[in-house]
XYZ file of C-alpha atoms in Angstrom:
466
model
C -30.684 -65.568 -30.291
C -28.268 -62.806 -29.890
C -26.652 -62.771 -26.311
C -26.850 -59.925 -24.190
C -23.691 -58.852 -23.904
C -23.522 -58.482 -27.758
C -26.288 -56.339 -27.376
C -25.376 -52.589 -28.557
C -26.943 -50.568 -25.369
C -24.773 -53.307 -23.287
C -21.156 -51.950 -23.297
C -22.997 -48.101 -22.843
C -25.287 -49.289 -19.866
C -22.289 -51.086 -18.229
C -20.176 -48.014 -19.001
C -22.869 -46.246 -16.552
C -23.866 -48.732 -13.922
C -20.377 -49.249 -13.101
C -18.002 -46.438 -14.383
C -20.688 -43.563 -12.977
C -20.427 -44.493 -9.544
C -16.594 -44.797 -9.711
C -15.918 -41.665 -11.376
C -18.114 -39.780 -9.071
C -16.357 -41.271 -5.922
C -13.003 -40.675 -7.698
C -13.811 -37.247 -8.115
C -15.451 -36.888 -5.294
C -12.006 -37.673 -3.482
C -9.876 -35.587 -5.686
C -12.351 -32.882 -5.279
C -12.120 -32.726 -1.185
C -8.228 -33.151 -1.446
C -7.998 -30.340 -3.390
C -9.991 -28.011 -1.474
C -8.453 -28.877 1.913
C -4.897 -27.871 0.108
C -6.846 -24.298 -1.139
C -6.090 -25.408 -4.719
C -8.040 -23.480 -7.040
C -8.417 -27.056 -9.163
C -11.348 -27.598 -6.804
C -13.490 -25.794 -8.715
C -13.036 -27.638 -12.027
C -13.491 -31.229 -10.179
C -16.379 -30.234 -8.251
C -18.130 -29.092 -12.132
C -17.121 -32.135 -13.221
C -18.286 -34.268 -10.643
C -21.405 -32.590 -10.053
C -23.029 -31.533 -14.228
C -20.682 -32.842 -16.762
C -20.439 -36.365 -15.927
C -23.943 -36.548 -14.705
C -25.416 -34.897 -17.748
C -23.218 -37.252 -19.632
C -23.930 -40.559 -18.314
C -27.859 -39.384 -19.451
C -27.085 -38.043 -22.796
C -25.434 -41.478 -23.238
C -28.561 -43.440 -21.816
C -31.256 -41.944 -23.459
C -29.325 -41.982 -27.105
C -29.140 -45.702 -26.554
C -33.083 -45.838 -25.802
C -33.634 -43.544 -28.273
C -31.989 -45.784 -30.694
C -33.339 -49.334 -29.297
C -36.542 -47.396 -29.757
C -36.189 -46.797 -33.119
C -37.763 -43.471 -32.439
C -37.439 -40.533 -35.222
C -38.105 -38.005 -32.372
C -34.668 -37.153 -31.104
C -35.514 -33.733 -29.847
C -35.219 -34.700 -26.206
C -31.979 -36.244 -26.842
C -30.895 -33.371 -28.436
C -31.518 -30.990 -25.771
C -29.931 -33.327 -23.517
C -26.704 -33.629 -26.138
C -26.953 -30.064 -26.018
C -26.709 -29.183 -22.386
C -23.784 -31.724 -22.057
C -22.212 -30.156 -24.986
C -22.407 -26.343 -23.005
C -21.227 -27.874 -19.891
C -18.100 -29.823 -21.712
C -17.279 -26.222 -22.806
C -17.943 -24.562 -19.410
C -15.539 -27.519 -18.252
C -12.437 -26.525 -20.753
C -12.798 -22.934 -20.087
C -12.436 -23.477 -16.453
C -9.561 -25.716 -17.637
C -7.797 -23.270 -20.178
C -8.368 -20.869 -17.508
C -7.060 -22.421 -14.576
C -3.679 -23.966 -16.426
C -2.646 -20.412 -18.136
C -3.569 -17.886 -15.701
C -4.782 -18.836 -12.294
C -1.560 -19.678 -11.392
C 0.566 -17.082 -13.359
C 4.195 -16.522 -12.205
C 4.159 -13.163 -11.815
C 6.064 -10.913 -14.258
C 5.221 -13.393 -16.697
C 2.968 -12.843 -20.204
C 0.452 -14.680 -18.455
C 0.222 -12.284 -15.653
C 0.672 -9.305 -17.662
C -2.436 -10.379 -20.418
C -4.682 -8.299 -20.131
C -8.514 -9.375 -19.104
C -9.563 -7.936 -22.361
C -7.671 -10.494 -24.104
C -8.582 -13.228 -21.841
C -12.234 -12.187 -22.770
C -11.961 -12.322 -26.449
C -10.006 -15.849 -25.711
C -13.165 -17.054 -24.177
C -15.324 -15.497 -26.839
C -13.545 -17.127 -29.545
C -13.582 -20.512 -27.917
C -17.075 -20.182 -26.881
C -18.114 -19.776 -30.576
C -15.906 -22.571 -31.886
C -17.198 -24.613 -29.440
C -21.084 -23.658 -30.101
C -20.349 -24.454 -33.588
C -18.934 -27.588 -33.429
C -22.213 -28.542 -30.972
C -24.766 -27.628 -32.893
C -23.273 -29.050 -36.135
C -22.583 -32.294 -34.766
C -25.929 -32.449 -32.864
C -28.304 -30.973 -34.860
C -26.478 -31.122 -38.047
C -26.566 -27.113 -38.743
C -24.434 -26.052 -41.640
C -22.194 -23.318 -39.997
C -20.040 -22.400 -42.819
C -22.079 -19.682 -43.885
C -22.806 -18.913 -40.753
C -18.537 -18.033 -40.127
C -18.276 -16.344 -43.460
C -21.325 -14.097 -43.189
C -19.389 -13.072 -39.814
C -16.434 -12.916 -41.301
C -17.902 -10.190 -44.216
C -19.364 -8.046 -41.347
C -16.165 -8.000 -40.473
C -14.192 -6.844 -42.829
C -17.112 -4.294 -43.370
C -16.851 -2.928 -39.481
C -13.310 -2.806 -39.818
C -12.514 -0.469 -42.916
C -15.362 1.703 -41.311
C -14.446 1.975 -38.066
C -10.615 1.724 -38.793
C -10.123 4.684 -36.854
C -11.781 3.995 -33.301
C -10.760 0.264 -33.683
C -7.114 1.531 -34.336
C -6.931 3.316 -31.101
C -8.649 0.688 -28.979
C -5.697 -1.281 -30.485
C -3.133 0.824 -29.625
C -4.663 0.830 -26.053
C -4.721 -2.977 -25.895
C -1.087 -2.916 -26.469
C -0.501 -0.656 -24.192
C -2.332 -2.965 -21.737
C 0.097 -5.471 -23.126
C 3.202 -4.145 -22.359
C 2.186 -2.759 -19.167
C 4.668 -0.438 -18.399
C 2.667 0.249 -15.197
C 0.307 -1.450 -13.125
C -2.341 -0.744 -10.337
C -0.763 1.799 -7.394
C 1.798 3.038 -9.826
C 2.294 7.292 -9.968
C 1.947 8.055 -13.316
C 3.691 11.753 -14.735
C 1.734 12.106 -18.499
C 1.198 15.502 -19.881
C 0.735 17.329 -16.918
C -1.468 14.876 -15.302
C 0.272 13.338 -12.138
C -1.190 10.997 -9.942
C -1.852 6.962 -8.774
C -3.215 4.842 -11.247
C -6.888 3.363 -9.759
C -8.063 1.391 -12.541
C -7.114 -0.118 -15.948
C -9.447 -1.217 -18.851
C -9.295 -1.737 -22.391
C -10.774 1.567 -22.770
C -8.659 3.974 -20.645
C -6.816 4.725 -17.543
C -8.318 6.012 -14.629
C -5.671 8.234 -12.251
C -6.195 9.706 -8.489
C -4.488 13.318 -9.023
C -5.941 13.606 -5.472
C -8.459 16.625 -6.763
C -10.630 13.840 -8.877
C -10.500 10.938 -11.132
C -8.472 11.941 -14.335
C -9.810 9.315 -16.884
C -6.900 9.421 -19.940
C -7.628 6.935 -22.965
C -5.077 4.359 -23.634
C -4.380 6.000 -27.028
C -3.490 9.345 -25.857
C -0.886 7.657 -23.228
C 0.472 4.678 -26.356
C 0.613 7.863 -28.590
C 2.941 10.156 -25.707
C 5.900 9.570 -23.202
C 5.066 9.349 -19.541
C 7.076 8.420 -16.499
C 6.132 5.780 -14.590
C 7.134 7.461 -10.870
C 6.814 4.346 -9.230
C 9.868 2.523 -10.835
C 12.881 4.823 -10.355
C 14.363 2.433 -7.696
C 12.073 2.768 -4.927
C 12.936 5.921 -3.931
C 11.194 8.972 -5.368
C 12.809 12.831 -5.050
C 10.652 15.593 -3.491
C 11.957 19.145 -4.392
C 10.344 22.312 -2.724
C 11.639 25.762 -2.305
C 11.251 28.144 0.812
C 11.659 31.410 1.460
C 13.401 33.236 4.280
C 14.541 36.990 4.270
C 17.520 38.179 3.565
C 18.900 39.034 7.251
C 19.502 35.114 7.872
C 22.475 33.991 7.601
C 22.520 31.380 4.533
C 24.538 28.690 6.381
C 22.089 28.704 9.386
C 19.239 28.428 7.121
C 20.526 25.262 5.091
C 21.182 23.329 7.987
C 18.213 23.681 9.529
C 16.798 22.913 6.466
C 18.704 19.985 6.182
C 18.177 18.971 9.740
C 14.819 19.396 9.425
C 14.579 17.092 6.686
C 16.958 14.397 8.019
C 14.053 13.532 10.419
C 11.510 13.296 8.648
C 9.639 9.634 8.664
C 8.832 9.324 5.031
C 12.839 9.758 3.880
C 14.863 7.052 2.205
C 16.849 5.030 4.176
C 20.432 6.286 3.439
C 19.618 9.461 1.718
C 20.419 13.043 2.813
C 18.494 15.759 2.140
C 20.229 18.586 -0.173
C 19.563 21.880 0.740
C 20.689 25.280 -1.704
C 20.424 28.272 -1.670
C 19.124 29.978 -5.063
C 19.950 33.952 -4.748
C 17.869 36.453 -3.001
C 15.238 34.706 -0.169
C 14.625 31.328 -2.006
C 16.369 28.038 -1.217
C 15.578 24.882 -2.758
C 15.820 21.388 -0.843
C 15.678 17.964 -2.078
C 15.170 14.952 -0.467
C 14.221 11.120 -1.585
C 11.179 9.550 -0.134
C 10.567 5.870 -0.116
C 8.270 6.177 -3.197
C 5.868 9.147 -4.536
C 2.619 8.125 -2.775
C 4.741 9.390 0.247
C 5.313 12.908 -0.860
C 2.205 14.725 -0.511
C 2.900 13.304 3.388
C 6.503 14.177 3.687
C 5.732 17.998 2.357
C 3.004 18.654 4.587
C 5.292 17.058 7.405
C 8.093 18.929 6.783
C 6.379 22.712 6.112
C 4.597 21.891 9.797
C 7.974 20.898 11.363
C 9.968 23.886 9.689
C 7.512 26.428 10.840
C 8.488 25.503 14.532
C 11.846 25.220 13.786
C 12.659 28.416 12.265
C 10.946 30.134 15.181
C 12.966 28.219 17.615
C 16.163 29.406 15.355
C 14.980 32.904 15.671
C 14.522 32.715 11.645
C 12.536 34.610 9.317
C 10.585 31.508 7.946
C 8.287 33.500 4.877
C 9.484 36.695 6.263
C 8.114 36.540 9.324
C 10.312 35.830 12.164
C 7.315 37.270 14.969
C 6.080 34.459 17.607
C 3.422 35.438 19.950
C 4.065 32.508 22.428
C 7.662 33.521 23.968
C 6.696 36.867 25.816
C 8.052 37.683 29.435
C 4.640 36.936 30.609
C 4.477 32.961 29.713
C 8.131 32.923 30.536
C 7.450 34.252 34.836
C 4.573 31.347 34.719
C 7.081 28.904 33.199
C 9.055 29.657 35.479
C 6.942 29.184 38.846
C 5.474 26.153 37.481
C 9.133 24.349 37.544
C 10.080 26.117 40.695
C 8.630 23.130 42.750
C 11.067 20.762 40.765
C 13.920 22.907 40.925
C 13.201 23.348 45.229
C 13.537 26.887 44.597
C 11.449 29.663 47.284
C 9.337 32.271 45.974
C 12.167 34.586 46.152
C 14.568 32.549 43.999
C 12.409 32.596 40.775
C 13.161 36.364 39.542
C 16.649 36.016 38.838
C 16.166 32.044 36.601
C 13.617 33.775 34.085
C 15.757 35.831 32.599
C 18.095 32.266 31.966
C 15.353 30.114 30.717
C 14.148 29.927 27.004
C 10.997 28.879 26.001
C 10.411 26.018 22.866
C 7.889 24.913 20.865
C 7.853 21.518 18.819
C 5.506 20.218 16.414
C 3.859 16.548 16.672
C 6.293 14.033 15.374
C 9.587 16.232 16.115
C 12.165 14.846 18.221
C 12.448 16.854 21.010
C 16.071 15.486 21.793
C 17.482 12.919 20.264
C 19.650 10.060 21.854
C 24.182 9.946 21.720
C 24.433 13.587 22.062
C 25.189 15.786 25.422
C 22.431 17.678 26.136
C 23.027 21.124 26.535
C 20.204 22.035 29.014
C 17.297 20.407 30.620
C 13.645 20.471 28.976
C 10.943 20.986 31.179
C 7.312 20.038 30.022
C 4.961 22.910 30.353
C 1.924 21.015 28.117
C 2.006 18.376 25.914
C 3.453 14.577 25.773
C 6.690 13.348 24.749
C 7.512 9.799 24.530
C 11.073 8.693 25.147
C 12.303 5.494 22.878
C 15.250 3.392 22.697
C 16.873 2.315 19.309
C 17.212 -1.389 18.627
C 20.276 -1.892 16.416
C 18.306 -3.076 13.106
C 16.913 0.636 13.562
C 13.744 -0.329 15.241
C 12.772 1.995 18.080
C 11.333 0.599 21.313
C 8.926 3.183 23.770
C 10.696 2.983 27.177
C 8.530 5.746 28.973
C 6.295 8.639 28.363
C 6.770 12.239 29.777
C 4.300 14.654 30.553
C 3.450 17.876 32.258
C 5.777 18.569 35.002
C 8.172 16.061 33.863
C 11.708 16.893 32.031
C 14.241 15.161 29.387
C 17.728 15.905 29.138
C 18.302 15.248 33.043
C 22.291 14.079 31.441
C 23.008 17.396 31.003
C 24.081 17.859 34.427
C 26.164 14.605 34.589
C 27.590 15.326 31.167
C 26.495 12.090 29.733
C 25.379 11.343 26.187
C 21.215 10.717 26.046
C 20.580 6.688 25.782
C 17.052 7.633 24.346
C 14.923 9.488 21.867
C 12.183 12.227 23.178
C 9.488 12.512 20.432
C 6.803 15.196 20.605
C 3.826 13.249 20.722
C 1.763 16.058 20.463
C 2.279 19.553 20.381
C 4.786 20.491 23.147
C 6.117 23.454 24.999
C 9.493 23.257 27.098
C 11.238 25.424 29.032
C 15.015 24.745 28.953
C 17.161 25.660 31.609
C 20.715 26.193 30.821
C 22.814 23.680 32.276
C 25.714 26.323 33.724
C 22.437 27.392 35.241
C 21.647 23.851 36.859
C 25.244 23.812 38.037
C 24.845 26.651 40.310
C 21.413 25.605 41.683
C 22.613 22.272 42.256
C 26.071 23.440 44.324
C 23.618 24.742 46.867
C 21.264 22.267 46.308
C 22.363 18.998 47.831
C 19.251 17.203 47.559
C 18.176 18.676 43.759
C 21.792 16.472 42.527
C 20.247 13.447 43.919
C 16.655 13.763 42.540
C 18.158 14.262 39.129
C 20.601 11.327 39.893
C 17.745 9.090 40.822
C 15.780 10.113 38.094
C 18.903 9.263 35.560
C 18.936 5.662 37.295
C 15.064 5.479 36.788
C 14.985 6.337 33.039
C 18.572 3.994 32.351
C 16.857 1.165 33.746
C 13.378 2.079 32.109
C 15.576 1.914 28.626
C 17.472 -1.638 29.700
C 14.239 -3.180 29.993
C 12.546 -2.293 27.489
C 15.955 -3.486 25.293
C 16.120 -6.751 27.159
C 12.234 -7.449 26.598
C-alpha cells in the first residue's frame, strides 16, 4: 500500500493548505506597508494577494482532482487554467509597468516614451502572452495563427505606406519630444501653448481656438519651441507718438514704464528706440511667453496714463478731459481741511497744484527717492509696501481718500516705502516750495506732517520686524 505522502495530489495539497495561508498573510503585510509609504507597488501586491494566488491555488486543486479522477472532461479546469493564465498576465503588466515607467526619472527615455508606445508594448505582450495560454492549455496551434497576422501585415503596410509613414514620423516626433505640455510653440504662423499631445497630432491654445496641427506637418517643418530660450521670453511692440515730442522724453518713459512692469525678467531692462517718423519700438524680456499677452495689455494700460501725465502725444492724441480748472478748484477745497487753510486761502494754491492720474498696478511713488511734492488722494486706494531685501515686498498701510504719500518731501528725506495704485487713482500734488510757505505760517501743519512721518516710519518697522 502506497503511503500518503507518496501520493501525487500530496506535495500540491500541502503546497495549498500551508503555503496559501502564508503567502496571503505575507502579502497581506507587504501590501499594507506599502500603501502606508504611498508606494505605487501597492497595487501589484494587493492583485496578487487578492486573484492571482487565489485563482492559482484552485487551478492547482482542481487539476489534481481532475487527474485523481481520471476524468476526460477538463473543460472546467481549463477555464479555471485560463482565468489564472489572464490574471498572471494582468500581474506582469502591472509589473513591466510599474518597474519602467511609474517611477521614471524625469528627462529620462522612460519619461519621454510616449503612451502610444507604451500601448503597443502592452499589445504586443498581451498577444504573446494569450498565445502562449491558450497553446499550453488548450493545446491550440498558433503558428498559423502569427503568420496569417503577419501576411495582413505586410499587405496593410505596402497599402497604406503613406498614412502609416506619417503616423511614424509623428511617433518620432513624440519620441524626441522637443516640447512637452505648457510649452509655446512658434510653427508656420501658428503660435500658441501646447494643450494636448497624441500619436495623431498636436493640439495648440492660439488663445482664438484650438489649432489641431498633425505630427507630420510639425516632424516635416522647423518650429521654435518659445518655452526653452532660457526662461526668459522677449516681447517687442511699437508705439506711436507725434512728432512734437521730444524723442528722449518719449524713450524714457517708455523705458520707465516698462521697468515696472510685474511680468519682466528679473535683471533685464527694457530697450526702448526710436524708428524714424512717430514709431518707436521697445523690447523687454518676460519671465516666459505665457506672460506676454499679460505684460502687453499691462503696459499699453499703464502708458496711456503715463503719457498724459508727461503731457505726451500717446497715438497722437495728447487731449485729457480730466485736468480742467473746474476739477482742479474742487481738488483744491477738498485738501483745504488738511492743509488748515480758510476759505480765502484756496484761490491763490490752485493755480500751484497739478492734477494725476495712475492706472491699477502703477506705483504711485516709489521708495529711496526725495519726493518732489506731496500726493493727495482725491479717489481711489493706494497701498504703501516695504521691500524685504530678497526683493519681497511687505504691505505696511493702505491710503485712501483724504489721505496723502510723499509727506518726506517737506523734511527732504528719501521715501522708506512703495505707494501702489491699487485701483484707479487721482492725486493732487502740491509742490513742495509750495508746502514750505504754508508751513512757515503754519506752525501746527509742520507737526501734523511730522507726526504723520513718525506714524508711517513706524508702520514700515513693524511690518519689517514681523
Amino acid at each position: 500500500m502506497t503511503s500518503v505522502w507518496q501520493q501525487p495530489w500530496f506535495v500540491p495539497t500541502l503546497v495549498v493548505v500551508i503555503g496559501l495561508p502564508i503567502a496571503l498573510i505575507v502579502l497581506t503585510e507587504i501590501t499594507s506597508t506599502l500603501h502606508r509609504r504611498g508606494n505605487p507597488a501597492h497595487k501589484v501586491t494587493r492583485l496578487l494577494r487578492t486573484y492571482v494566488v487565489p485563482a492559482g491555488a484552485i487551478a492547482l486543486l482542481l487539476g489534481e482532482v481532475t487527474r485523481a479522477l481520471d476524468s476526460r472532461d477538463f473543460t472546467w479546469t481549463n477555464v479555471v487554467a485560463t482565468i489564472f493564465g489572464f490574471l498572471v498576465i494582468l500581474a506582469v503588466l502591472n509589473t513591466v509597468n510599474l518597474a519602467l515607467f511609474t517611477n521614471a526619472s524625469k528627462g529620462s527615455w522612460r519619461d519621454r516614451l510616449p503612451s502610444i508606445f507604451v500601448d503597443i508594448g502592452r499589445i504586443i505582450l498581451i498577444a504573446i502572452g494569450l498565445a502562449v495560454l491558450f497553446s499550453v492549455v488548450w493545446g491550440t496551434d498558433v503558428a498559423g495563427l502569427f503568420t496569417a497576422l503577419g501576411v495582413t501585415s505586410i499587405v496593410l503596410g505596402l497599402a497604406l505606406q503613406g498614412a502609416i509613414g506619417s503616423i511614424v514620423s509623428g511617433l518620432l516626433l513624440l519620441f524626441e519630444q522637443p516640447f512637452r505640455l505648457g510649452d509655446w510653440l512658434d510653427a508656420g504662423g501658428v503660435r500658441g501653448r501646447v494643450v494636448q499631445v497624441n500619436w495623431r497630432a498636436v493640439h495648440i491654445d492660439t488663445g482664438n481656438g484650438i489649432q489641431i496641427m498633425p505630427n507630420a506637418t510639425l516632424a516635416g517643418a522647423s518650429f521654435t519651441n518659445l518655452s526653452r530660450g532660457g526662461g526668459s521670453f522677449t516681447v517687442t511692440t511699437t508705439v506711436s507718438f507725434t512728432t512734437d515730442d521730444p524723442p528722449a522724453e518719449v524713450v524714457a518713459l517708455l523705458q520707465r514704464v516698462a521697468s515696472a512692469l510685474p511680468q519682466l525678467a528679473e535683471g533685464s531692462a527694457p530697450v526702448a528706440v526710436p524708428l524714424g517718423g512717430t514709431d518707436y519700438a521697445l523690447s523687454f524680456d518676460t519671465r516666459g511667453p505665457a506672460l506676454e499677452g499679460a505684460a502687453l495689455a499691462t503696459f499699453r494700460g499703464w502708458l496711456w496714463y503715463a503719457a498724459r501725465r508727461a503731457g505726451l502725444a500717446l497715438d497722437g492724441d495728447a487731449t485729457d478731459d480730466f485736468v480742467t480748472p473746474e476739477r482742479t478748484e474742487r481738488a483744491v477745497l477738498a485738501i483745504a481741511p488738511t492743509l488748515n487753510l480758510s476759505a480765502e486761502d484756496t484761490p491763490a494754491l490752485v493755480p500751484l497744484v497739478r492734477l494725476e492720474r495712475y492706472a491699477a498696478g502703477e506705483v504711485v511713488l516709489p521708495a529711496g527717492v526725495v519726493p518732489e511734492a506731496v500726493r493727495f488722494v482725491l479717489h481711489g486706494a493706494v497701498s504703501l509696501g516695504a521691500t524685504l531685501p530678497d526683493g519681497a515686498v511687505v504691505p505696511v498701510t493702505r491710503v485712501e481718500a483724504g489721505d496723502y504719500v510723499g509727506q518726506t518731501a517737506l523734511t527732504r528725506e528719501v521715501t522708506s516705502t512703495n505707494a501702489v495704485a491699487l485701483t484707479e487713482v487721482a492725486v493732487a500734488l502740491v509742490p513742495t516750495s509750495t508746502l514750505d510757505d504754508l508751513v512757515r505760517v503754519r506752525p501746527r501743519l509742520a507737526r501734523e506732517f511730522g507726526d504723520v512721518i513718525e506714524r508711517r516710519r513706524d508702520q514700515a518697522r513693524a511690518a519689517l520686524a514681523g
